[in-house]
Every structure is written in C-alpha cells, then in structure tokens.
Amino acid sequence: MIPTINAYQVIEKWRDKLASSEKLDAFCLEKYGKSFTIYVGADVKSLPNENNCPFILMISSQKSEGVMHEDLQVTITLVWSISGREKSINGKIIEMNNVSELTKIGEIIALEVAEINPSYPISNLDVGYEYLEFGLQARGRMDATIRIPVGLS
C-alpha cells in the first residue's frame, strides 16, 4: 500500500481556520472597512481583482508521498491581496500603507495556520510580496509545507 494524503483535506482545515480567524477579520475590518473573502482555487477567466480586496486565494501546489518517503509532505500556496492608496508622509519619507499592511496579514495567516495542528508544524515557509505598478493592489504569496510521518496520516 502506498502512503498517501489527501491535500484537499489540508486545504479544508486551513480554509476553515482562516475563515473563522477573529484576528484577521478584525484587522481587515479596521483597515478596509470590510471582511476578507477566501477563494479556494481560481477561475482563470474571472480572477479576483482590486474590487475583491481584501482576499485570500488558496491552492494546493505540491505533495510528496510514496513508499520511499519517511513522511508525507503537502505544500499549500496562499495568495492574499489588498488595495489601498493611503500613504504616510514623514519628512523625506513617503510610505504606502499597504506595504506594512500586506506584511501584517501574512504574519496573521502564518500564525493562524500554525495553530491548526502543532503536532505537524509548518516545516517550510516561503513568503514573497509584490507591489503592482498599475493600480495600487499589493499581493503576498506564501508556500507553506507540512510534514506528516508515514503511518500517522
């Protein structure tokens, strides 16, 4: 028998945890006046855009399994996007507020997901940010990997 894991079950747990996140909801309500939306998967003909911000997009990006593996690995990609034109001016420094806000949302997402099952913590977390030139939409991307020892899935 080949050891396997259903990556969608991981997505479901993460989706539900994020959807019920009081920290994430409070942050979005304070900064954007509305809650966030979670998309599981993407319709490439109708991708969420600036009007849908703030949002989180979840996709299963990779899994490693099989008889030669000591553990099962699942990597879930989360993309979050915000929109904002507010800036802070302090002398010679002009800072777009969405830079710090994007980072804060990423931190909240990582901490919330990490709480789901401390027995199988996030073993690898790659995070990147993108600030789009046209329109003032900013995006973060996180590839989060968990490892589950074979026989415990």
mmCIF file of C-alpha atoms in Angstrom:
data_model
loop_
_atom_site.group_PDB
_atom_site.id
_atom_site.type_symbol
_atom_site.label_atom_id
_atom_site.label_comp_id
_atom_site.label_asym_id
_atom_site.label_seq_id
_atom_site.Cartn_x
_atom_site.Cartn_y
_atom_site.Cartn_z
ATOM 1 C CA MET A 1 0.000 0.000 0.000
ATOM 2 C CA ILE A 2 1.303 3.436 -0.907
ATOM 3 C CA PRO A 3 1.176 6.004 1.930
ATOM 4 C CA THR A 4 -0.858 8.959 0.727
ATOM 5 C CA ILE A 5 -2.510 12.109 1.999
ATOM 6 C CA ASN A 6 -5.487 13.997 0.671
ATOM 7 C CA ALA A 7 -4.156 17.534 0.069
ATOM 8 C CA TYR A 8 -7.685 18.917 -0.143
ATOM 9 C CA GLN A 9 -8.324 17.888 3.465
ATOM 10 C CA VAL A 10 -5.405 20.110 4.465
ATOM 11 C CA ILE A 11 -6.864 22.970 2.413
ATOM 12 C CA GLU A 12 -10.255 22.488 4.096
ATOM 13 C CA LYS A 13 -8.751 22.701 7.581
ATOM 14 C CA TRP A 14 -6.717 25.778 6.692
ATOM 15 C CA ARG A 15 -9.703 27.392 4.928
ATOM 16 C CA ASP A 16 -11.943 26.870 7.931
ATOM 17 C CA LYS A 17 -9.313 28.152 10.372
ATOM 18 C CA LEU A 18 -8.725 31.314 8.335
ATOM 19 C CA ALA A 19 -12.452 31.875 7.734
ATOM 20 C CA SER A 20 -13.031 31.876 11.494
ATOM 21 C CA SER A 21 -9.981 33.996 12.328
ATOM 22 C CA GLU A 22 -11.039 36.839 14.588
ATOM 23 C CA LYS A 23 -7.574 38.442 14.286
ATOM 24 C CA LEU A 24 -7.681 38.501 10.502
ATOM 25 C CA ASP A 25 -11.275 39.694 10.432
ATOM 26 C CA ALA A 26 -10.606 42.484 12.942
ATOM 27 C CA PHE A 27 -7.543 43.670 11.021
ATOM 28 C CA CYS A 28 -9.404 43.791 7.694
ATOM 29 C CA LEU A 29 -12.441 45.499 9.203
ATOM 30 C CA GLU A 30 -10.234 48.137 10.812
ATOM 31 C CA LYS A 31 -8.084 48.806 7.734
ATOM 32 C CA TYR A 32 -10.525 48.260 4.853
ATOM 33 C CA GLY A 33 -13.971 48.543 6.394
ATOM 34 C CA LYS A 34 -14.908 45.025 5.321
ATOM 35 C CA SER A 35 -14.006 41.436 5.972
ATOM 36 C CA PHE A 36 -11.871 39.318 3.674
ATOM 37 C CA THR A 37 -13.054 36.682 1.207
ATOM 38 C CA ILE A 38 -11.425 33.286 0.767
ATOM 39 C CA TYR A 39 -11.232 31.725 -2.689
ATOM 40 C CA VAL A 40 -10.342 28.038 -2.921
ATOM 41 C CA GLY A 41 -8.962 27.525 -6.411
ATOM 42 C CA ALA A 42 -9.093 30.085 -9.177
ATOM 43 C CA ASP A 43 -11.200 30.701 -12.248
ATOM 44 C CA VAL A 44 -8.557 31.987 -14.668
ATOM 45 C CA LYS A 45 -11.246 33.702 -16.744
ATOM 46 C CA SER A 46 -12.506 35.623 -13.736
ATOM 47 C CA LEU A 47 -9.695 36.112 -11.238
ATOM 48 C CA PRO A 48 -10.312 38.235 -8.155
ATOM 49 C CA ASN A 49 -9.157 41.801 -8.679
ATOM 50 C CA GLU A 50 -8.764 45.076 -6.810
ATOM 51 C CA ASN A 51 -12.530 45.306 -6.285
ATOM 52 C CA ASN A 52 -12.495 41.979 -4.420
ATOM 53 C CA CYS A 53 -9.819 43.050 -1.933
ATOM 54 C CA PRO A 54 -9.038 42.031 0.698
ATOM 55 C CA PHE A 55 -8.977 38.372 -0.300
ATOM 56 C CA ILE A 56 -7.081 35.141 0.210
ATOM 57 C CA LEU A 57 -6.666 32.615 -2.604
ATOM 58 C CA MET A 58 -5.784 29.033 -1.650
ATOM 59 C CA ILE A 59 -4.431 26.363 -3.970
ATOM 60 C CA SER A 60 -2.772 23.000 -3.465
ATOM 61 C CA SER A 61 0.580 23.324 -5.128
ATOM 62 C CA GLN A 62 2.519 20.169 -4.339
ATOM 63 C CA LYS A 63 2.622 16.962 -2.362
ATOM 64 C CA SER A 64 5.269 14.268 -1.954
ATOM 65 C CA GLU A 65 4.324 10.759 -0.961
ATOM 66 C CA GLY A 66 5.070 7.122 -1.671
ATOM 67 C CA VAL A 67 6.765 4.046 -0.284
ATOM 68 C CA MET A 68 10.235 5.630 -0.302
ATOM 69 C CA HIS A 69 9.185 8.601 1.850
ATOM 70 C CA GLU A 70 9.590 8.668 5.613
ATOM 71 C CA ASP A 71 6.976 11.388 5.777
ATOM 72 C CA LEU A 72 4.217 12.835 3.659
ATOM 73 C CA GLN A 73 4.604 16.451 2.569
ATOM 74 C CA VAL A 74 1.924 18.834 1.437
ATOM 75 C CA THR A 75 2.604 22.367 0.232
ATOM 76 C CA ILE A 76 -0.292 24.787 0.080
ATOM 77 C CA THR A 77 0.014 28.115 -1.700
ATOM 78 C CA LEU A 78 -1.836 31.060 -0.215
ATOM 79 C CA VAL A 79 -2.034 34.377 -2.033
ATOM 80 C CA TRP A 80 -3.531 37.424 -0.337
ATOM 81 C CA SER A 81 -4.265 40.764 -1.868
ATOM 82 C CA ILE A 82 -5.142 44.198 -0.583
ATOM 83 C CA SER A 83 -5.777 47.526 -2.202
ATOM 84 C CA GLY A 84 -5.061 50.923 -0.848
ATOM 85 C CA ARG A 85 -3.966 54.357 -1.890
ATOM 86 C CA GLU A 86 -3.278 55.753 1.569
ATOM 87 C CA LYS A 87 0.231 56.864 2.336
ATOM 88 C CA SER A 88 2.119 58.215 5.304
ATOM 89 C CA ILE A 89 4.404 61.215 4.879
ATOM 90 C CA ASN A 90 7.133 61.863 7.408
ATOM 91 C CA GLY A 91 9.635 64.440 6.200
ATOM 92 C CA LYS A 92 11.517 62.940 3.255
ATOM 93 C CA ILE A 93 9.807 59.567 3.595
ATOM 94 C CA ILE A 94 6.618 58.714 1.757
ATOM 95 C CA GLU A 95 5.386 55.242 2.560
ATOM 96 C CA MET A 96 2.445 53.411 1.017
ATOM 97 C CA ASN A 97 0.480 51.955 3.936
ATOM 98 C CA ASN A 98 -0.231 48.765 2.009
ATOM 99 C CA VAL A 99 3.429 47.705 2.405
ATOM 100 C CA SER A 100 3.148 47.220 6.174
ATOM 101 C CA GLU A 101 -0.448 46.002 5.947
ATOM 102 C CA LEU A 102 0.487 43.263 3.473
ATOM 103 C CA THR A 103 3.243 42.051 5.787
ATOM 104 C CA LYS A 104 0.907 42.069 8.811
ATOM 105 C CA ILE A 105 -1.740 39.998 7.023
ATOM 106 C CA GLY A 106 0.925 37.468 6.051
ATOM 107 C CA GLU A 107 2.013 37.181 9.681
ATOM 108 C CA ILE A 108 -1.560 36.654 10.843
ATOM 109 C CA ILE A 109 -2.152 33.975 8.190
ATOM 110 C CA ALA A 110 1.048 32.104 9.125
ATOM 111 C CA LEU A 111 0.256 32.189 12.848
ATOM 112 C CA GLU A 112 -3.339 31.065 12.355
ATOM 113 C CA VAL A 113 -2.349 28.142 10.121
ATOM 114 C CA ALA A 114 0.415 27.143 12.540
ATOM 115 C CA GLU A 115 -2.185 26.711 15.317
ATOM 116 C CA ILE A 116 -4.179 24.078 13.415
ATOM 117 C CA ASN A 117 -2.114 21.067 14.427
ATOM 118 C CA PRO A 118 1.022 21.762 16.476
ATOM 119 C CA SER A 119 1.975 18.075 16.120
ATOM 120 C CA TYR A 120 2.585 18.675 12.405
ATOM 121 C CA PRO A 121 4.009 22.197 12.287
ATOM 122 C CA ILE A 122 4.837 24.106 9.159
ATOM 123 C CA SER A 123 8.241 22.731 8.206
ATOM 124 C CA ASN A 124 8.968 25.285 5.494
ATOM 125 C CA LEU A 125 7.530 28.704 4.757
ATOM 126 C CA ASP A 126 8.479 30.744 1.690
ATOM 127 C CA VAL A 127 6.932 34.210 1.517
ATOM 128 C CA GLY A 128 7.136 36.899 -1.143
ATOM 129 C CA TYR A 129 5.473 40.244 -1.795
ATOM 130 C CA GLU A 130 4.526 42.060 -4.969
ATOM 131 C CA TYR A 131 3.502 45.668 -5.303
ATOM 132 C CA LEU A 132 1.867 46.277 -8.651
ATOM 133 C CA GLU A 133 2.765 49.432 -10.550
ATOM 134 C CA PHE A 134 -0.577 49.899 -12.238
ATOM 135 C CA GLY A 135 -3.418 50.128 -9.795
ATOM 136 C CA LEU A 136 -2.394 50.041 -6.187
ATOM 137 C CA GLN A 137 -3.075 46.419 -5.481
ATOM 138 C CA ALA A 138 -0.460 44.569 -3.452
ATOM 139 C CA ARG A 139 -0.105 40.815 -3.114
ATOM 140 C CA GLY A 140 1.624 38.408 -0.822
ATOM 141 C CA ARG A 141 2.331 34.778 -1.578
ATOM 142 C CA MET A 142 3.120 32.025 0.878
ATOM 143 C CA ASP A 143 4.104 28.443 0.122
ATOM 144 C CA ALA A 144 3.633 26.553 3.394
ATOM 145 C CA THR A 145 4.748 22.942 3.755
ATOM 146 C CA ILE A 146 3.741 20.489 6.447
ATOM 147 C CA ARG A 147 5.255 17.047 7.017
ATOM 148 C CA ILE A 148 3.358 14.137 8.479
ATOM 149 C CA PRO A 149 5.258 10.997 9.459
ATOM 150 C CA VAL A 150 4.100 7.924 7.495
ATOM 151 C CA GLY A 151 1.612 5.893 9.483
ATOM 152 C CA LEU A 152 0.106 8.953 11.201
ATOM 153 C CA SER A 153 -1.885 10.484 8.345
#
